[in-house]
mmCIF file of C-alpha atoms and ligand atoms in Angstrom:
data_model
loop_
_atom_site.group_PDB
_atom_site.id
_atom_site.type_symbol
_atom_site.label_atom_id
_atom_site.label_comp_id
_atom_site.label_asym_id
_atom_site.label_seq_id
_atom_site.Cartn_x
_atom_site.Cartn_y
_atom_site.Cartn_z
ATOM 1 C CA MET A 1 -7.724 -11.073 14.548
ATOM 2 C CA ALA A 2 -10.828 -10.282 16.565
ATOM 3 C CA LYS A 3 -14.196 -10.456 14.848
ATOM 4 C CA GLN A 4 -15.738 -7.161 13.812
ATOM 5 C CA ARG A 5 -19.106 -6.064 12.498
ATOM 6 C CA LEU A 6 -19.441 -6.502 8.745
ATOM 7 C CA ASP A 7 -20.548 -2.900 8.204
ATOM 8 C CA LYS A 8 -17.427 -1.715 10.060
ATOM 9 C CA ILE A 9 -15.168 -3.961 7.977
ATOM 10 C CA MET A 10 -16.785 -2.718 4.771
ATOM 11 C CA ALA A 11 -16.641 0.944 5.802
ATOM 12 C CA ALA A 12 -12.914 0.600 6.630
ATOM 13 C CA THR A 13 -12.221 0.027 2.929
ATOM 14 C CA GLY A 14 -13.623 3.482 2.206
ATOM 15 C CA ARG A 15 -15.844 2.102 -0.570
ATOM 16 C CA TRP A 16 -19.097 1.995 1.352
ATOM 17 C CA SER A 17 -20.639 3.815 4.253
ATOM 18 C CA ARG A 18 -22.044 1.695 7.052
ATOM 19 C CA ARG A 19 -25.547 2.473 5.805
ATOM 20 C CA GLU A 20 -24.680 1.258 2.291
ATOM 21 C CA ALA A 21 -23.080 -1.838 3.774
ATOM 22 C CA GLY A 22 -26.330 -2.578 5.619
ATOM 23 C CA GLU A 23 -28.326 -2.165 2.418
ATOM 24 C CA LEU A 24 -26.020 -4.455 0.426
ATOM 25 C CA ALA A 25 -26.226 -7.093 3.137
ATOM 26 C CA ARG A 26 -30.024 -6.862 3.252
ATOM 27 C CA ARG A 27 -30.067 -7.478 -0.510
ATOM 28 C CA GLY A 28 -27.964 -10.619 -0.050
ATOM 29 C CA GLN A 29 -24.924 -9.164 -1.796
ATOM 30 C CA VAL A 30 -22.499 -9.688 1.097
ATOM 31 C CA LEU A 31 -21.171 -13.227 1.486
ATOM 32 C CA VAL A 32 -18.961 -14.601 4.241
ATOM 33 C CA ASP A 33 -17.269 -17.833 3.223
ATOM 34 C CA GLY A 34 -19.833 -18.238 0.465
ATOM 35 C CA VAL A 35 -22.893 -17.715 2.641
ATOM 36 C CA ALA A 36 -25.061 -14.581 2.327
ATOM 37 C CA VAL A 37 -25.220 -12.598 5.560
ATOM 38 C CA HIS A 38 -28.312 -10.395 5.569
ATOM 39 C CA ASP A 39 -27.514 -8.466 8.734
ATOM 40 C CA ALA A 40 -24.431 -6.212 8.500
ATOM 41 C CA SER A 41 -24.169 -6.047 12.287
ATOM 42 C CA ALA A 42 -23.113 -9.727 12.209
ATOM 43 C CA LYS A 43 -19.452 -10.225 13.033
ATOM 44 C CA ALA A 44 -16.669 -11.824 11.000
ATOM 45 C CA ASP A 45 -12.902 -12.074 11.114
ATOM 46 C CA PRO A 46 -11.760 -10.308 7.932
ATOM 47 C CA GLU A 47 -8.427 -12.116 7.953
ATOM 48 C CA ALA A 48 -9.751 -15.601 8.527
ATOM 49 C CA SER A 49 -12.893 -15.454 6.354
ATOM 50 C CA GLU A 50 -13.409 -14.697 2.711
ATOM 51 C CA ILE A 51 -15.813 -11.777 2.406
ATOM 52 C CA THR A 52 -17.230 -10.883 -0.982
ATOM 53 C CA VAL A 53 -19.421 -7.945 -1.976
ATOM 54 C CA ASN A 54 -21.284 -8.224 -5.273
ATOM 55 C CA GLY A 55 -19.100 -11.222 -6.059
ATOM 56 C CA GLU A 56 -15.816 -9.318 -5.590
ATOM 57 C CA PRO A 57 -13.442 -10.205 -2.760
ATOM 58 C CA LEU A 58 -13.223 -7.496 -0.141
ATOM 59 C CA HIS A 59 -9.666 -6.328 0.560
ATOM 60 C CA TYR A 60 -9.669 -5.613 4.239
ATOM 61 C CA GLN A 61 -7.634 -2.592 5.291
ATOM 62 C CA ALA A 62 -6.534 -2.583 8.874
ATOM 63 C CA PHE A 63 -5.412 1.038 8.548
ATOM 64 C CA THR A 64 -6.892 4.105 6.937
ATOM 65 C CA TRP A 65 -4.942 6.228 4.450
ATOM 66 C CA VAL A 66 -6.429 9.451 3.167
ATOM 67 C CA MET A 67 -5.220 11.996 0.603
ATOM 68 C CA LEU A 68 -6.406 15.498 1.430
ATOM 69 C CA ASN A 69 -6.196 18.531 -0.838
ATOM 70 C CA LYS A 70 -5.384 20.963 1.949
ATOM 71 C CA PRO A 71 -6.664 24.517 1.629
ATOM 72 C CA ALA A 72 -4.903 27.481 3.241
ATOM 73 C CA GLY A 73 -6.094 28.359 6.734
ATOM 74 C CA TYR A 74 -5.883 24.906 8.358
ATOM 75 C CA LEU A 75 -3.208 23.655 10.737
ATOM 76 C CA SER A 76 -1.532 20.288 10.112
ATOM 77 C CA ALA A 77 -2.278 19.045 13.595
ATOM 78 C CA THR A 78 -4.743 16.726 15.245
ATOM 79 C CA GLU A 79 -5.935 19.345 17.689
ATOM 80 C CA ASP A 80 -5.072 22.925 18.305
ATOM 81 C CA GLY A 81 -6.768 25.431 20.565
ATOM 82 C CA ARG A 82 -5.791 28.233 18.178
ATOM 83 C CA GLY A 83 -7.741 27.313 15.076
ATOM 84 C CA ALA A 84 -9.137 24.790 12.632
ATOM 85 C CA THR A 85 -7.039 21.717 11.888
ATOM 86 C CA VAL A 86 -7.001 19.527 8.798
ATOM 87 C CA LEU A 87 -9.043 16.953 10.717
ATOM 88 C CA ASP A 88 -11.947 19.413 10.741
ATOM 89 C CA LEU A 89 -12.140 18.879 6.966
ATOM 90 C CA LEU A 90 -12.963 15.185 7.400
ATOM 91 C CA PRO A 91 -16.368 13.701 8.209
ATOM 92 C CA LYS A 92 -17.101 12.759 11.824
ATOM 93 C CA GLU A 93 -16.799 9.062 11.081
ATOM 94 C CA LEU A 94 -13.186 9.541 9.923
ATOM 95 C CA GLN A 95 -12.339 11.892 12.765
ATOM 96 C CA ARG A 96 -12.950 8.965 15.107
ATOM 97 C CA ARG A 97 -10.215 6.850 13.485
ATOM 98 C CA ASN A 98 -7.236 8.550 15.177
ATOM 99 C CA LEU A 99 -5.829 9.852 11.917
ATOM 100 C CA PHE A 100 -2.840 12.181 11.971
ATOM 101 C CA PRO A 101 -1.061 14.110 9.206
ATOM 102 C CA VAL A 102 2.018 12.474 7.680
ATOM 103 C CA GLY A 103 4.321 15.474 8.052
ATOM 104 C CA ARG A 104 3.272 19.074 8.162
ATOM 105 C CA LEU A 105 2.277 21.782 5.783
ATOM 106 C CA ASP A 106 2.255 25.377 6.985
ATOM 107 C CA LYS A 107 -1.116 26.951 7.683
ATOM 108 C CA ASP A 108 -0.955 28.928 4.416
ATOM 109 C CA THR A 109 0.410 26.033 2.307
ATOM 110 C CA GLU A 110 -2.048 24.134 0.137
ATOM 111 C CA GLY A 111 -2.062 20.762 -1.585
ATOM 112 C CA LEU A 112 -1.273 17.147 -0.919
ATOM 113 C CA LEU A 113 -1.404 15.996 2.669
ATOM 114 C CA LEU A 114 -1.602 12.342 3.613
ATOM 115 C CA LEU A 115 -3.369 11.327 6.809
ATOM 116 C CA THR A 116 -3.285 7.913 8.370
ATOM 117 C CA ASN A 117 -3.557 5.921 11.576
ATOM 118 C CA GLU A 118 -0.710 3.593 10.538
ATOM 119 C CA GLY A 119 2.061 4.986 12.733
ATOM 120 C CA VAL A 120 4.947 2.734 11.728
ATOM 121 C CA LEU A 121 4.665 3.289 7.975
ATOM 122 C CA ALA A 122 4.037 7.015 8.451
ATOM 123 C CA HIS A 123 7.155 7.420 10.556
ATOM 124 C CA MET A 124 9.230 5.471 8.054
ATOM 125 C CA LEU A 125 8.036 7.771 5.264
ATOM 126 C CA LEU A 126 9.066 10.788 7.328
ATOM 127 C CA SER A 127 12.457 9.456 8.361
ATOM 128 C CA PRO A 128 15.247 11.600 6.832
ATOM 129 C CA ARG A 129 17.149 8.355 6.113
ATOM 130 C CA ARG A 130 14.488 7.195 3.616
ATOM 131 C CA HIS A 131 14.881 10.118 1.189
ATOM 132 C CA ILE A 132 11.216 10.364 0.298
ATOM 133 C CA ASP A 133 10.746 13.173 -2.242
ATOM 134 C CA LYS A 134 8.267 15.952 -1.621
ATOM 135 C CA VAL A 135 7.515 18.196 -4.590
ATOM 136 C CA TYR A 136 6.119 21.723 -4.372
ATOM 137 C CA TYR A 137 4.833 24.284 -6.831
ATOM 138 C CA THR A 138 5.736 27.797 -5.745
ATOM 139 C CA ARG A 139 5.318 31.391 -6.832
ATOM 140 C CA VAL A 140 7.966 33.773 -5.527
ATOM 141 C CA ALA A 141 8.714 37.485 -5.647
ATOM 142 C CA GLY A 142 11.741 38.166 -7.859
ATOM 143 C CA CYS A 143 13.392 36.598 -10.864
ATOM 144 C CA LEU A 144 14.656 33.033 -10.342
ATOM 145 C CA THR A 145 17.962 32.335 -12.052
ATOM 146 C CA PRO A 146 20.164 29.361 -12.926
ATOM 147 C CA GLU A 147 22.362 30.422 -9.965
ATOM 148 C CA ASP A 148 19.403 29.770 -7.645
ATOM 149 C CA CYS A 149 19.054 26.290 -9.165
ATOM 150 C CA ALA A 150 22.780 25.634 -8.674
ATOM 151 C CA ALA A 151 22.592 26.755 -5.031
ATOM 152 C CA PHE A 152 19.667 24.367 -4.397
ATOM 153 C CA ALA A 153 21.490 21.495 -6.140
ATOM 154 C CA GLU A 154 24.634 22.034 -4.097
ATOM 155 C CA GLY A 155 22.875 22.027 -0.713
ATOM 156 C CA MET A 156 22.405 25.375 0.937
ATOM 157 C CA SER A 157 23.595 26.546 4.343
ATOM 158 C CA LEU A 158 21.176 29.129 5.632
ATOM 159 C CA GLY A 159 22.127 32.137 7.747
ATOM 160 C CA ASP A 160 20.025 30.721 10.606
ATOM 161 C CA GLY A 161 22.289 27.656 10.769
ATOM 162 C CA LEU A 162 20.115 25.244 8.783
ATOM 163 C CA ARG A 163 22.203 22.948 6.571
ATOM 164 C CA CYS A 164 20.022 21.676 3.698
ATOM 165 C CA GLN A 165 20.586 18.564 1.640
ATOM 166 C CA PRO A 166 20.811 19.052 -2.124
ATOM 167 C CA ALA A 167 17.366 19.921 -3.495
ATOM 168 C CA GLY A 168 15.769 20.450 -6.893
ATOM 169 C CA LEU A 169 14.697 23.833 -8.239
ATOM 170 C CA GLU A 170 13.147 23.808 -11.692
ATOM 171 C CA ILE A 171 12.167 27.227 -13.020
ATOM 172 C CA LEU A 172 8.764 27.165 -14.725
ATOM 173 C CA ARG A 173 8.578 30.899 -15.398
ATOM 174 C CA ALA A 174 11.008 33.713 -14.582
ATOM 175 C CA GLY A 175 9.996 37.362 -14.255
ATOM 176 C CA THR A 176 9.331 39.965 -11.581
ATOM 177 C CA GLU A 177 7.344 37.104 -10.049
ATOM 178 C CA SER A 178 8.579 33.589 -10.837
ATOM 179 C CA GLU A 179 7.127 30.094 -10.683
ATOM 180 C CA ALA A 180 9.065 26.951 -9.897
ATOM 181 C CA ARG A 181 8.924 23.317 -8.882
ATOM 182 C CA VAL A 182 10.931 22.510 -5.763
ATOM 183 C CA THR A 183 11.897 18.957 -4.804
ATOM 184 C CA LEU A 184 13.026 18.222 -1.239
ATOM 185 C CA ARG A 185 14.181 14.984 0.328
ATOM 186 C CA GLU A 186 13.764 16.298 3.848
ATOM 187 C CA GLY A 187 11.147 18.329 5.607
ATOM 188 C CA LYS A 188 12.608 20.894 7.949
ATOM 189 C CA PHE A 189 10.404 23.624 9.412
ATOM 190 C CA HIS A 190 9.379 26.177 6.689
ATOM 191 C CA GLN A 191 12.147 24.727 4.549
ATOM 192 C CA VAL A 192 11.011 25.830 1.082
ATOM 193 C CA LYS A 193 10.245 29.323 2.342
ATOM 194 C CA ARG A 194 13.563 29.591 4.185
ATOM 195 C CA MET A 195 15.615 28.369 1.220
ATOM 196 C CA LEU A 196 13.947 30.740 -1.214
ATOM 197 C CA ALA A 197 14.064 33.650 1.238
ATOM 198 C CA ALA A 198 17.820 33.007 1.589
ATOM 199 C CA ARG A 199 18.074 33.503 -2.192
ATOM 200 C CA GLY A 200 16.189 36.813 -1.851
ATOM 201 C CA LYS A 201 13.026 35.387 -3.468
ATOM 202 C CA PRO A 202 10.321 35.226 -0.793
ATOM 203 C CA VAL A 203 7.531 32.721 -1.324
ATOM 204 C CA LEU A 204 4.160 34.211 -2.264
ATOM 205 C CA TYR A 205 2.350 30.912 -2.703
ATOM 206 C CA LEU A 206 3.174 27.274 -1.937
ATOM 207 C CA GLU A 207 1.398 24.072 -2.871
ATOM 208 C CA ARG A 208 2.587 20.478 -2.399
ATOM 209 C CA VAL A 209 1.905 18.618 -5.612
ATOM 210 C CA GLN A 210 3.570 15.270 -4.930
ATOM 211 C CA MET A 211 4.822 13.162 -2.035
ATOM 212 C CA ALA A 212 6.372 9.695 -2.095
ATOM 213 C CA GLU A 213 5.664 9.596 -5.863
ATOM 214 C CA LEU A 214 1.925 10.075 -5.286
ATOM 215 C CA ASP A 215 0.549 13.040 -7.248
ATOM 216 C CA LEU A 216 -2.026 15.380 -5.795
ATOM 217 C CA ASP A 217 -5.313 14.092 -7.178
ATOM 218 C CA ARG A 218 -6.552 17.053 -9.212
ATOM 219 C CA THR A 219 -10.101 15.725 -9.168
ATOM 220 C CA LEU A 220 -10.184 16.670 -5.463
ATOM 221 C CA SER A 221 -11.516 20.115 -4.731
ATOM 222 C CA ARG A 222 -9.586 22.204 -2.180
ATOM 223 C CA GLY A 223 -10.578 20.734 1.132
ATOM 224 C CA GLY A 224 -11.663 17.492 -0.558
ATOM 225 C CA PHE A 225 -10.260 14.077 0.312
ATOM 226 C CA ARG A 226 -10.282 10.499 -0.873
ATOM 227 C CA PHE A 227 -9.026 7.186 0.450
ATOM 228 C CA LEU A 228 -5.768 5.904 -0.989
ATOM 229 C CA THR A 229 -6.308 2.828 -3.094
ATOM 230 C CA ALA A 230 -4.888 -0.505 -1.937
ATOM 231 C CA LYS A 231 -2.353 -0.170 -4.772
ATOM 232 C CA GLU A 232 -1.217 3.248 -3.544
ATOM 233 C CA VAL A 233 -0.771 1.995 0.029
ATOM 234 C CA GLU A 234 1.172 -0.987 -1.294
ATOM 235 C CA HIS A 235 3.377 1.452 -3.224
ATOM 236 C CA LEU A 236 4.145 3.344 0.023
ATOM 237 C CA ARG A 237 5.083 0.084 1.729
ATOM 238 C CA LYS A 238 7.468 -0.804 -1.089
ATOM 239 C CA LEU A 239 9.157 2.608 -0.896
ATOM 240 C CA VAL A 240 10.343 2.211 2.702
HETATM 241 N N1 LIG B 301 8.205 24.137 3.152
HETATM 242 C C1 LIG B 301 7.616 25.253 3.653
HETATM 243 O O1 LIG B 301 8.243 26.292 3.758
HETATM 244 N N2 LIG B 301 6.338 25.176 4.036
HETATM 245 C C2 LIG B 301 5.586 24.061 3.898
HETATM 246 O O2 LIG B 301 4.415 24.073 4.255
HETATM 247 C C3 LIG B 301 6.192 22.914 3.366
HETATM 248 C C4 LIG B 301 7.510 22.979 3.004
#
């Protein structure tokens, strides 16, 4: 692949900012094929050369994967004239990487949202044929019952014509307001809300807590993000 600046290569891993990369290089801690490179604006081919930082090999990531803890009030879009999008929650440097959300959460839905610039893998994860589980925590008005769980498990047909695949509904607490964990293998528009509304239990609150077996990182504040680790990205590749 084409040569790139060392600070850019290092920043793409998400471990260092470009400024930190420059500092590490100045201190002689960045080696390319065993030779210290003191200027991080020097170029290298991350696939052809061995780059080490503090003695550890650098794992070059051609694509960026981010886990965002989405707060309510943001649209899952890359741009929208009508309001703030999830990209507004990321620093400027990341906004320049052409990231897009992997699937959508409603404006008022919170929780796990992946963003990436790796189109092929993202589209595979979203393909209905791949059966990638998405798990939600929800609070609804009304008392959830075993009959609701059975209806979810069977695959509901909604009055508006939507035919849903079998889905999971696990009741966490039943009462005048109930809490549950919903597992979907597809992602139709407002699906959780529509399925629960069809059972007469409108959603009061919705949070995605897991997608593609990746749990929402609870160390992230609402609106906070982190890069996926190389192991997590590898896991996504193995799933599809
Ligand atoms: N289902 C919904 O109804 N809304 C979401 O944001 C996600 C799934």
